[in-house]
Amino acid sequence: MRRAFWRSLQLRVVTSTMVVSMAVVAVLGVFLDQQINTSVLNARLRAATSEAQADRIAVLGFLSQPDGEAAKQSGDSGKSLQNGGDSPLSQATTALANRAGSASRYSVIICNRRLPGACFGTTNVDERSVTEKMRADVVKQDAGKNSLWYGDLYYKDSSEPVPGLVLGARLDTTGAPQVDSDYEIYHLIPLDKEEKTLNAVRQMLVVVGVALVLLLAAIASLVTRQVVTPVRLTRQAAERLAAGRLDERLKVRGEDDLARLAASFNEMAANLALKIHQLEELSQVQRQFVSDVSHELRTPLTTVRMAADLLYDAREDFDPMAARSAELMQNQLERFESMLADLLEISRYDAGAATLDIDSIDIRDVVLRAVADSEALAERHSTRFDLRLPGEPCMAEIDSRRVERILRNLLFNAIEHGEGRDIVVSVGADRDAVAVAVRDHGVGLKPGEENMVFDRFWRADPSRARTIGGTGLGLAISREDAMLHGGWLQAWGMPGEGSQFRLSLPRVAGTELRGSPLPLVPPEVEMRRTWRGQMTPVLTPAAADGGHDAE
């Protein structure tokens, strides 16, 4: 899922849109819920406060009149919470019950603080709805001032409490001095209907929010698709163009930026195809020229070679100058033949006509033959070979002629740049591969030259005179030979440390090479690197002061 997320621009845009939309919808939903909740409760509270004020005036009227008059006003139809007495308090609660109409609107409880248990209520409200804490808070308040609580309301015909609010106050008896000032009146307003309404509103907000998020995601997907689809088609066309399908083009629709992008891509593809076609023609002409020249030169070279051999064999009968000329001509003809052979080999690789003559051979024997062919040249350069061969056979399916040519090129190159120092030739093998490493201790390679050394006609130091000669194609042909085997030819070098070339080949022809049994970096160099990395310079005080006695 993580890979699909990072690979798809459309998925990232849609996901980001959904996350941002969910955050915005959640914030708006919470804000709207709070505003609606506050508005509903405030409206209910304002209505309850107004009714509570009117009820208090009515209660004071009942309490300040004689019992007979109060009974006439109440209609003798109410019942007290405690008993059915005809006291002014009971008559007042009966009248308030008639005003409220039903318990779903509001209920009233009137208490006398001086008389324990003297509480009268409308309808079937339970005294438990008014707690001792509420009564204590009312006592602390001034007469006529409201105290508000949110809590549970209890009714005698229901075992489950109902959420609601309680509005309590002491009766303000300043206008009726004959009334006891210890009366408390509590209005109990149930909020169950409001709660159901708010729950329905919340559910609607959730449904609308989810629908809005999905709608925004669909819109983002649709809008993004209009941009991503042309970009995706352009990417696919670029991949096919990179794969060699130079006739790949995009359809241009409209005149917007994406259409101009498609037109620019088509123009780029056309120019690229033209340039590649021109380069292919030029390369074909060059390859054909090299092949033709190489083949055409062999016939006159054969005639010249025959004449040169006759002169070389009869050089003892010539005067010293003519004899020396015969020897020089013989050497240069050998070099010329080597150059023609290299050019012909390169032309075969360019034409894809190179093939392998596979045989199961001990790689040690191939190394020994290559070293034997290089002994004479090594002696002329005062160079000695240090062979490090395993004691067991290292069999591999290879073309011995090509592998031997690779090793000769590596040995000649090591002799050329080894500055007369010993050349180490190592052979290694494991279950899947065999490897040969040729190590010299000469000038080495600069950083970045490890790959350039295999380019055709490339020389590390053009100002340095050749001592062996050659065409500059030896390492290029060697790399082609290694790749034809499915192997590797790699180079390592460092100024002042020399260089090492490693040839790695699979034991079984046609199998994939996954590793090499020999390291590319010489072990002694790697050991010095590790040792230097672990060492911490320590200076004595004398050394820190510039003295000469520090060790």
Coordinates of C-alpha atoms in Angstrom, one line a residue:
M1 CA 0.0 0.0 0.0
R2 CA 2.9 2.4 0.8
R3 CA 4.4 1.7 -2.6
A4 CA 1.1 2.2 -4.4
F5 CA 0.6 5.5 -2.5
W6 CA 4.0 6.9 -3.5
R7 CA 3.7 5.6 -7.1
S8 CA 0.3 7.1 -7.8
L9 CA -0.1 10.9 -7.9
Q10 CA -3.9 10.6 -8.2
L11 CA -4.1 8.4 -5.1
R12 CA -2.0 10.9 -3.1
V13 CA -4.1 13.9 -4.2
V14 CA -7.4 12.0 -3.4
T15 CA -6.0 10.9 0.0
S16 CA -4.8 14.3 0.9
T17 CA -8.2 15.8 -0.2
M18 CA -10.0 13.3 2.0
V19 CA -7.8 13.9 5.0
V20 CA -8.1 17.7 4.7
S21 CA -11.9 17.4 4.1
M22 CA -12.4 15.2 7.1
A23 CA -10.5 17.6 9.3
V24 CA -12.6 20.6 8.0
V25 CA -15.9 18.7 8.2
A26 CA -15.0 17.5 11.7
V27 CA -14.3 21.1 12.9
L28 CA -17.4 22.5 11.2
G29 CA -19.5 19.6 12.6
V30 CA -18.3 20.2 16.2
F31 CA -18.8 23.9 15.8
L32 CA -22.4 23.5 14.4
D33 CA -23.2 21.0 17.0
Q34 CA -22.1 23.3 19.8
Q35 CA -24.0 26.2 18.3
I36 CA -27.2 24.3 17.8
N37 CA -27.0 22.7 21.3
T38 CA -26.4 26.2 22.8
S39 CA -29.3 27.7 20.9
V40 CA -31.7 25.0 21.8
L41 CA -30.8 25.1 25.5
N42 CA -30.8 28.9 25.7
A43 CA -34.3 29.0 24.1
R44 CA -35.5 26.4 26.6
L45 CA -33.9 28.2 29.5
R46 CA -35.4 31.6 28.5
A47 CA -38.9 30.1 28.4
A48 CA -38.4 28.3 31.7
T49 CA -37.1 31.5 33.4
S50 CA -40.1 33.5 32.2
E51 CA -42.5 30.8 33.3
A52 CA -40.7 30.5 36.7
Q53 CA -41.0 34.2 37.3
A54 CA -44.8 34.0 36.6
D55 CA -45.2 30.9 38.8
R56 CA -43.5 32.6 41.7
I57 CA -45.9 35.5 41.6
A58 CA -48.8 33.1 41.5
V59 CA -47.4 31.1 44.4
L60 CA -47.0 34.3 46.5
G61 CA -50.6 35.2 45.6
F62 CA -51.9 31.9 47.0
L63 CA -49.7 32.0 50.1
S64 CA -50.8 35.5 51.0
Q65 CA -54.6 34.8 50.7
P66 CA -56.9 33.1 53.2
D67 CA -57.4 29.4 52.7
G68 CA -60.9 29.7 51.2
E69 CA -59.9 32.2 48.5
A70 CA -56.9 30.1 47.6
A71 CA -59.1 27.0 47.2
K72 CA -61.4 28.9 44.9
Q73 CA -58.5 30.0 42.7
S74 CA -57.0 26.5 42.4
G75 CA -60.3 24.9 41.5
D76 CA -59.9 22.2 44.1
S77 CA -58.5 19.8 41.5
G78 CA -54.8 19.3 42.5
K79 CA -53.2 16.8 44.7
S80 CA -50.0 17.3 46.8
L81 CA -46.9 15.4 46.5
Q82 CA -47.1 14.4 50.1
N83 CA -50.8 14.3 50.8
G84 CA -54.0 15.7 49.5
G85 CA -54.3 18.5 52.1
D86 CA -56.0 21.9 51.4
S87 CA -53.2 24.1 52.6
P88 CA -52.3 27.2 50.7
L89 CA -49.0 25.4 49.6
S90 CA -50.9 22.4 48.3
Q91 CA -53.4 24.7 46.5
A92 CA -50.5 26.6 45.0
T93 CA -48.9 23.5 43.6
T94 CA -52.2 22.4 42.2
A95 CA -52.6 25.7 40.4
L96 CA -49.1 25.4 39.0
A97 CA -49.8 21.9 37.7
N98 CA -52.8 23.3 35.9
R99 CA -50.6 26.0 34.4
A100 CA -47.8 23.6 33.3
G101 CA -50.4 21.2 31.7
S102 CA -48.1 18.1 31.7
A103 CA -44.8 16.9 33.1
S104 CA -43.2 16.9 29.7
R105 CA -43.4 20.7 29.8
Y106 CA -42.1 21.3 33.3
S107 CA -42.8 20.4 36.9
V108 CA -42.6 22.4 40.1
I109 CA -41.6 21.5 43.6
I110 CA -42.2 23.9 46.5
C111 CA -40.5 23.3 49.8
N112 CA -40.6 24.9 53.3
R113 CA -37.2 24.8 54.8
R114 CA -38.5 25.1 58.4
L115 CA -40.7 22.0 58.0
P116 CA -38.7 18.8 57.3
G117 CA -40.4 16.9 54.4
A118 CA -42.8 19.7 53.7
C119 CA -42.4 19.6 49.9
F120 CA -45.2 19.7 47.4
G121 CA -44.9 19.0 43.7
T122 CA -46.9 19.0 40.6
T123 CA -47.8 15.8 38.7
N124 CA -45.8 12.8 39.6
V125 CA -42.3 14.4 40.0
D126 CA -40.1 12.8 42.7
E127 CA -38.4 14.8 45.4
R128 CA -35.1 13.0 44.6
S129 CA -34.8 15.4 41.6
V130 CA -34.0 18.2 44.1
T131 CA -30.8 17.3 46.0
E132 CA -29.5 18.6 49.2
K133 CA -26.8 20.4 47.4
M134 CA -29.3 22.3 45.3
R135 CA -31.2 23.3 48.4
A136 CA -28.0 24.5 50.0
D137 CA -27.1 26.5 47.0
V138 CA -30.6 28.2 46.9
V139 CA -30.3 29.1 50.6
K140 CA -27.0 30.9 49.9
Q141 CA -28.6 32.9 47.1
D142 CA -30.5 36.1 47.6
A143 CA -34.3 35.8 47.5
G144 CA -35.6 35.9 44.0
K145 CA -32.3 35.0 42.3
N146 CA -32.2 31.9 40.2
S147 CA -29.8 29.0 40.5
L148 CA -29.4 26.7 37.6
W149 CA -28.3 23.0 37.5
Y150 CA -28.1 20.4 34.7
G151 CA -28.8 16.8 35.9
D152 CA -31.2 13.9 36.1
L153 CA -34.9 14.3 36.9
Y154 CA -36.8 11.5 38.5
Y155 CA -40.5 10.6 38.2
K156 CA -42.6 8.2 40.2
D157 CA -44.0 6.4 37.1
S158 CA -40.5 5.8 35.6
S159 CA -37.5 4.0 36.9
E160 CA -35.1 5.7 34.5
P161 CA -34.0 9.3 35.1
V162 CA -34.6 11.9 32.5
P163 CA -32.0 14.5 31.6
G164 CA -33.1 18.0 32.3
L165 CA -32.3 21.3 34.1
V166 CA -33.5 22.6 37.5
L167 CA -34.2 26.3 38.1
G168 CA -34.4 27.0 41.8
A169 CA -34.8 30.1 43.9
R170 CA -36.2 31.4 47.3
L171 CA -39.5 33.2 47.2
D172 CA -39.1 37.0 47.2
T173 CA -41.6 37.9 50.0
T174 CA -40.8 41.7 50.1
G175 CA -44.2 42.4 48.5
A176 CA -46.0 40.0 50.8
P177 CA -44.6 40.3 54.3
Q178 CA -47.3 38.0 55.7
V179 CA -45.8 35.1 53.7
D180 CA -43.0 33.0 55.2
S181 CA -39.6 33.8 53.5
D182 CA -38.3 30.2 53.9
Y183 CA -40.2 28.8 50.9
E184 CA -38.2 27.5 48.0
I185 CA -39.5 26.8 44.6
Y186 CA -37.9 24.6 42.0
H187 CA -38.8 24.3 38.3
L188 CA -37.8 21.0 36.7
I189 CA -37.6 21.2 32.9
P190 CA -37.1 17.8 31.1
L191 CA -34.8 17.9 28.1
D192 CA -35.5 14.4 26.7
K193 CA -37.2 15.8 23.6
E194 CA -34.4 18.3 23.0
E195 CA -31.8 15.5 23.5
K196 CA -33.6 13.4 20.8
T197 CA -33.7 16.4 18.5
L198 CA -30.0 17.1 19.1
N199 CA -29.1 13.4 18.5
A200 CA -31.0 13.5 15.3
V201 CA -29.1 16.6 14.3
R202 CA -25.8 15.0 15.1
Q203 CA -26.6 12.0 13.1
M204 CA -27.6 14.2 10.2
L205 CA -24.3 16.1 10.5
V206 CA -22.3 12.9 10.5
V207 CA -24.2 11.6 7.4
V208 CA -23.9 14.9 5.6
G209 CA -20.2 15.1 6.6
V210 CA -19.4 11.6 5.3
A211 CA -21.3 12.3 2.1
L212 CA -19.5 15.6 1.7
V213 CA -16.1 14.0 2.2
L214 CA -16.8 11.3 -0.3
L215 CA -18.2 13.9 -2.8
L216 CA -15.0 16.0 -2.4
A217 CA -12.9 12.8 -2.9
A218 CA -14.8 12.0 -6.0
I219 CA -14.4 15.5 -7.3
A220 CA -10.7 15.5 -6.5
S221 CA -10.3 12.1 -8.3
L222 CA -12.2 13.4 -11.3
V223 CA -10.2 16.6 -11.5
T224 CA -6.9 14.9 -10.8
R225 CA -7.7 12.3 -13.4
Q226 CA -8.0 15.0 -16.1
V227 CA -4.4 16.0 -15.3
V228 CA -2.9 12.6 -14.4
T229 CA -4.1 10.7 -17.4
P230 CA -2.2 12.8 -20.0
V231 CA 0.9 12.7 -17.7
R232 CA 0.6 8.9 -17.4
L233 CA 0.2 8.6 -21.2
T234 CA 3.3 10.8 -21.6
R235 CA 5.2 8.6 -19.2
Q236 CA 4.2 5.4 -21.0
A237 CA 5.2 6.9 -24.3
A238 CA 8.5 8.0 -22.9
E239 CA 9.1 4.5 -21.6
R240 CA 8.3 3.0 -25.0
L241 CA 10.6 5.6 -26.6
A242 CA 13.4 4.7 -24.2
A243 CA 12.8 1.0 -25.1
G244 CA 13.6 1.8 -28.8
R245 CA 10.2 2.5 -30.3
L246 CA 11.2 5.7 -32.0
D247 CA 7.9 6.0 -33.8
E248 CA 6.0 6.5 -30.5
R249 CA 3.8 9.7 -30.6
L250 CA 1.1 11.3 -28.4
K251 CA -2.3 12.5 -29.5
V252 CA -2.7 16.2 -29.2
R253 CA -6.1 17.3 -28.0
G254 CA -6.9 21.0 -27.4
E255 CA -4.6 23.9 -26.9
D256 CA -4.0 23.9 -23.1
D257 CA -0.7 23.2 -21.3
L258 CA -1.1 19.5 -21.5
A259 CA -1.7 19.7 -25.3
R260 CA 1.4 21.8 -25.7
L261 CA 3.3 19.2 -23.6
A262 CA 2.2 16.5 -25.9
A263 CA 3.2 18.6 -28.9
S264 CA 6.6 19.3 -27.4
F265 CA 7.0 15.6 -26.6
N266 CA 6.2 14.6 -30.2
E267 CA 8.7 17.2 -31.5
M268 CA 11.4 15.9 -29.2
A269 CA 10.7 12.3 -30.2
A270 CA 10.9 13.2 -33.9
N271 CA 14.2 15.1 -33.4
L272 CA 15.6 12.2 -31.3
A273 CA 14.6 9.6 -33.8
L274 CA 16.2 11.7 -36.6
K275 CA 19.5 12.1 -34.6
I276 CA 19.6 8.4 -33.7
H277 CA 18.9 7.4 -37.3
Q278 CA 21.8 9.6 -38.4
L279 CA 24.1 8.3 -35.7
E280 CA 23.2 4.7 -36.7
E281 CA 23.9 5.4 -40.3
L282 CA 27.2 7.0 -39.4
S283 CA 28.1 4.1 -37.0
Q284 CA 27.2 1.6 -39.7
V285 CA 29.4 3.4 -42.2
Q286 CA 32.2 3.5 -39.7
R287 CA 31.8 -0.2 -38.8
Q288 CA 31.6 -1.1 -42.5
F289 CA 34.6 1.0 -43.3
V290 CA 36.7 -0.6 -40.5
S291 CA 35.6 -4.1 -41.5
D292 CA 36.3 -3.4 -45.2
V293 CA 39.7 -1.8 -44.6
S294 CA 40.6 -4.7 -42.2
H295 CA 39.7 -7.3 -44.7
E296 CA 41.1 -5.5 -47.7
L297 CA 44.5 -4.9 -46.0
R298 CA 45.0 -8.6 -45.2
T299 CA 45.6 -9.5 -48.9
P300 CA 48.5 -7.0 -49.5
L301 CA 49.7 -7.6 -45.9
T302 CA 50.1 -11.2 -46.7
T303 CA 52.2 -10.4 -49.7
V304 CA 54.3 -7.9 -47.8
R305 CA 54.6 -10.4 -45.0
M306 CA 56.0 -13.1 -47.3
A307 CA 58.6 -10.6 -48.7
A308 CA 59.5 -9.4 -45.3
D309 CA 60.0 -13.0 -44.0
L310 CA 62.4 -13.6 -46.9
L311 CA 64.3 -10.4 -46.1
Y312 CA 64.3 -11.2 -42.4
D313 CA 65.7 -14.7 -43.0
A314 CA 68.4 -13.4 -45.3
R315 CA 69.4 -10.5 -43.1
E316 CA 72.7 -12.0 -42.2
D317 CA 73.8 -11.6 -45.8
F318 CA 73.0 -7.9 -45.7
D319 CA 75.1 -5.0 -44.5
P320 CA 74.3 -3.9 -41.0
M321 CA 71.9 -1.0 -42.1
A322 CA 69.9 -3.3 -44.3
A323 CA 69.8 -6.1 -41.7
R324 CA 68.5 -3.6 -39.1
S325 CA 65.9 -2.4 -41.5
A326 CA 64.7 -5.9 -42.1
E327 CA 64.3 -6.5 -38.4
L328 CA 62.4 -3.2 -37.9
M329 CA 60.1 -4.1 -40.8
Q330 CA 59.5 -7.5 -39.3
N331 CA 58.5 -6.0 -35.9
Q332 CA 56.2 -3.4 -37.4
L333 CA 54.5 -6.0 -39.6
E334 CA 53.8 -8.0 -36.5
R335 CA 52.4 -4.9 -34.8
F336 CA 50.3 -4.2 -38.0
E337 CA 48.9 -7.7 -38.0
S338 CA 48.0 -7.3 -34.3
M339 CA 46.2 -4.1 -35.1
L340 CA 44.3 -5.7 -38.0
A341 CA 43.3 -8.6 -35.8
D342 CA 42.0 -6.2 -33.1
L343 CA 40.0 -4.2 -35.7
L344 CA 38.5 -7.3 -37.1
E345 CA 37.5 -8.5 -33.7
I346 CA 35.9 -5.2 -32.8
S347 CA 34.0 -5.2 -36.1
R348 CA 32.7 -8.7 -35.3
Y349 CA 31.4 -7.4 -31.9
D350 CA 29.9 -4.4 -33.5
A351 CA 28.1 -6.6 -36.1
G352 CA 27.0 -9.0 -33.4
A353 CA 28.8 -11.9 -35.1
A354 CA 31.0 -12.9 -32.2
T355 CA 30.5 -16.5 -30.9
L356 CA 31.9 -18.7 -28.2
D357 CA 33.6 -22.1 -28.5
I358 CA 32.7 -23.5 -25.1
D359 CA 34.7 -26.2 -23.4
S360 CA 35.2 -27.3 -19.8
I361 CA 38.7 -26.2 -18.9
D362 CA 40.7 -25.7 -15.8
I363 CA 41.2 -21.9 -15.5
R364 CA 44.6 -22.5 -13.9
D365 CA 45.9 -23.9 -17.2
V366 CA 44.7 -20.9 -19.1
V367 CA 46.4 -18.6 -16.6
L368 CA 49.7 -20.5 -17.0
R369 CA 49.6 -20.3 -20.8
A370 CA 48.9 -16.5 -20.7
V371 CA 51.8 -16.1 -18.2
A372 CA 54.1 -18.1 -20.4
D373 CA 53.2 -15.9 -23.4
S374 CA 54.1 -12.8 -21.3
E375 CA 57.4 -14.1 -19.8
A376 CA 59.5 -12.7 -22.5
L377 CA 58.0 -9.2 -22.3
A378 CA 58.2 -9.3 -18.5
E379 CA 61.9 -10.1 -18.6
R380 CA 62.5 -7.1 -20.9
H381 CA 60.8 -4.9 -18.3
S382 CA 62.5 -6.5 -15.4
T383 CA 59.1 -7.7 -14.1
R384 CA 58.4 -10.9 -12.1
F385 CA 55.1 -12.7 -11.8
D386 CA 53.9 -13.8 -8.4
L387 CA 51.3 -16.6 -9.1
R388 CA 48.8 -17.5 -6.4
L389 CA 46.9 -20.5 -7.7
P390 CA 44.6 -22.8 -5.7
G391 CA 45.7 -26.5 -5.2
E392 CA 42.4 -27.9 -6.6
P393 CA 41.2 -27.7 -10.2
C394 CA 39.0 -24.7 -11.1
M395 CA 36.9 -26.1 -13.9
A396 CA 34.6 -23.7 -15.9
E397 CA 32.8 -23.8 -19.2
I398 CA 34.6 -21.1 -21.2
D399 CA 36.1 -20.2 -24.6
S400 CA 39.8 -20.7 -23.7
R401 CA 41.0 -18.7 -26.7
R402 CA 39.1 -15.6 -25.7
V403 CA 39.8 -16.0 -21.9
E404 CA 43.5 -16.4 -22.7
R405 CA 43.4 -13.3 -24.8
I406 CA 41.8 -11.4 -21.9
L407 CA 44.5 -12.5 -19.5
R408 CA 47.3 -11.6 -22.0
N409 CA 45.8 -8.1 -22.4
L410 CA 45.7 -7.7 -18.6
L411 CA 49.2 -9.0 -18.1
F412 CA 50.6 -6.7 -20.9
N413 CA 48.8 -3.8 -19.4
A414 CA 50.2 -4.6 -15.9
I415 CA 53.7 -4.9 -17.4
E416 CA 53.2 -1.6 -19.3
H417 CA 52.2 0.4 -16.1
G418 CA 53.8 -1.7 -13.4
E419 CA 57.1 0.2 -13.4
G420 CA 59.2 -3.0 -13.1
R421 CA 57.6 -4.2 -9.9
D422 CA 56.2 -7.6 -9.2
I423 CA 52.8 -8.5 -10.7
V424 CA 50.5 -10.7 -8.6
V425 CA 48.2 -13.1 -10.4
S426 CA 45.6 -14.6 -8.2
V427 CA 43.0 -17.3 -9.1
G428 CA 39.9 -18.0 -7.0
A429 CA 36.8 -20.2 -7.3
D430 CA 33.6 -21.0 -5.5
R431 CA 30.6 -23.1 -6.3
D432 CA 29.2 -20.7 -8.9
A433 CA 32.1 -18.7 -10.4
V434 CA 35.8 -18.5 -11.1
A435 CA 37.9 -15.4 -11.0
V436 CA 41.4 -14.1 -12.0
A437 CA 42.9 -11.0 -10.5
V438 CA 46.0 -9.2 -12.0
R439 CA 47.6 -6.8 -9.5
D440 CA 50.3 -4.3 -10.3
H441 CA 52.1 -1.8 -8.1
G442 CA 52.6 1.0 -10.7
V443 CA 51.1 4.4 -11.2
G444 CA 47.5 3.3 -10.5
L445 CA 44.3 4.9 -11.6
K446 CA 42.7 8.3 -10.7
P447 CA 39.2 8.4 -9.3
G448 CA 36.6 7.9 -12.1
E449 CA 39.1 6.1 -14.4
E450 CA 37.9 2.6 -13.4
N451 CA 35.3 2.6 -16.2
M452 CA 37.1 4.8 -18.7
V453 CA 40.0 2.4 -18.9
F454 CA 37.8 0.0 -21.0
D455 CA 36.9 2.7 -23.5
R456 CA 38.3 2.3 -27.0
F457 CA 41.6 4.1 -27.6
W458 CA 41.6 5.6 -24.1
R459 CA 45.0 6.1 -22.4
A460 CA 45.4 7.1 -18.7
D461 CA 48.3 9.4 -19.5
P462 CA 48.5 10.5 -23.1
S463 CA 51.9 12.2 -22.5
R464 CA 53.4 8.9 -21.4
A465 CA 55.2 7.0 -24.2
R466 CA 54.2 3.5 -25.0
T467 CA 56.8 0.8 -24.4
I468 CA 54.8 -2.1 -25.8
G469 CA 52.7 -0.6 -28.5
G470 CA 49.2 -1.8 -29.4
T471 CA 46.1 -0.3 -30.8
G472 CA 44.4 0.9 -27.6
L473 CA 41.6 -1.7 -28.1
G474 CA 43.0 -4.5 -25.9
L475 CA 40.9 -3.7 -22.8
A476 CA 37.9 -2.9 -24.8
I477 CA 38.0 -6.2 -26.6
S478 CA 38.7 -7.9 -23.2
R479 CA 35.5 -6.5 -21.7
E480 CA 33.5 -7.6 -24.8
D481 CA 35.0 -11.1 -24.4
A482 CA 34.0 -11.1 -20.7
M483 CA 30.5 -9.9 -21.4
L484 CA 30.1 -12.5 -24.1
H485 CA 30.8 -15.2 -21.4
G486 CA 28.2 -13.5 -19.1
G487 CA 31.0 -12.4 -16.8
W488 CA 32.5 -9.2 -15.4
L489 CA 35.8 -7.4 -16.1
Q490 CA 36.3 -4.8 -13.5
A491 CA 39.1 -2.4 -12.5
W492 CA 40.3 -0.8 -9.3
G493 CA 43.1 1.7 -8.9
M494 CA 44.5 4.3 -6.7
P495 CA 47.4 6.8 -7.3
G496 CA 50.5 5.4 -5.7
E497 CA 48.9 2.1 -4.9
G498 CA 48.8 0.5 -8.3
S499 CA 45.8 -1.1 -9.9
Q500 CA 44.0 -4.4 -10.0
F501 CA 41.9 -5.9 -12.8
R502 CA 39.5 -8.8 -11.9
L503 CA 37.9 -11.2 -14.4
S504 CA 34.9 -13.1 -13.0
L505 CA 33.2 -15.9 -15.0
P506 CA 30.4 -18.3 -14.3
R507 CA 31.3 -21.9 -13.9
V508 CA 28.4 -23.0 -16.1
A509 CA 27.9 -21.2 -19.4
G510 CA 24.7 -19.3 -19.6
T511 CA 24.1 -18.9 -15.9
E512 CA 23.8 -15.6 -14.2
L513 CA 26.8 -14.3 -12.3
R514 CA 25.9 -13.2 -8.8
G515 CA 29.3 -12.7 -7.2
S516 CA 33.0 -13.1 -7.5
P517 CA 35.3 -15.3 -5.3
L518 CA 38.0 -12.7 -5.3
P519 CA 37.7 -9.1 -3.9
L520 CA 38.1 -6.2 -6.3
V521 CA 40.1 -4.1 -3.8
P522 CA 43.4 -5.8 -2.8
P523 CA 43.2 -7.2 0.8
E524 CA 46.3 -5.3 1.9
V525 CA 44.8 -2.0 0.7
E526 CA 41.5 -2.7 2.4
M527 CA 43.4 -3.6 5.6
R528 CA 45.3 -0.3 5.6
R529 CA 42.1 1.6 5.1
T530 CA 40.5 -0.2 8.1
W531 CA 43.6 0.3 10.2
R532 CA 43.8 4.0 9.4
G533 CA 40.1 4.4 10.1
Q534 CA 40.4 2.9 13.6
M535 CA 43.6 4.7 14.6
T536 CA 43.2 8.0 16.5
P537 CA 46.2 10.4 16.3
V538 CA 47.8 11.1 19.7
L539 CA 50.0 14.1 20.1
T540 CA 52.3 14.6 23.0
P541 CA 52.6 18.1 24.5
A542 CA 55.9 18.6 22.7
A543 CA 54.3 17.6 19.4
A544 CA 51.4 20.0 20.0
D545 CA 53.9 22.8 20.6
G546 CA 55.8 22.0 17.4
G547 CA 58.7 20.0 19.1
H548 CA 60.6 17.1 17.5
D549 CA 60.6 14.6 20.3
A550 CA 57.0 13.3 19.8
E551 CA 56.5 9.7 18.9

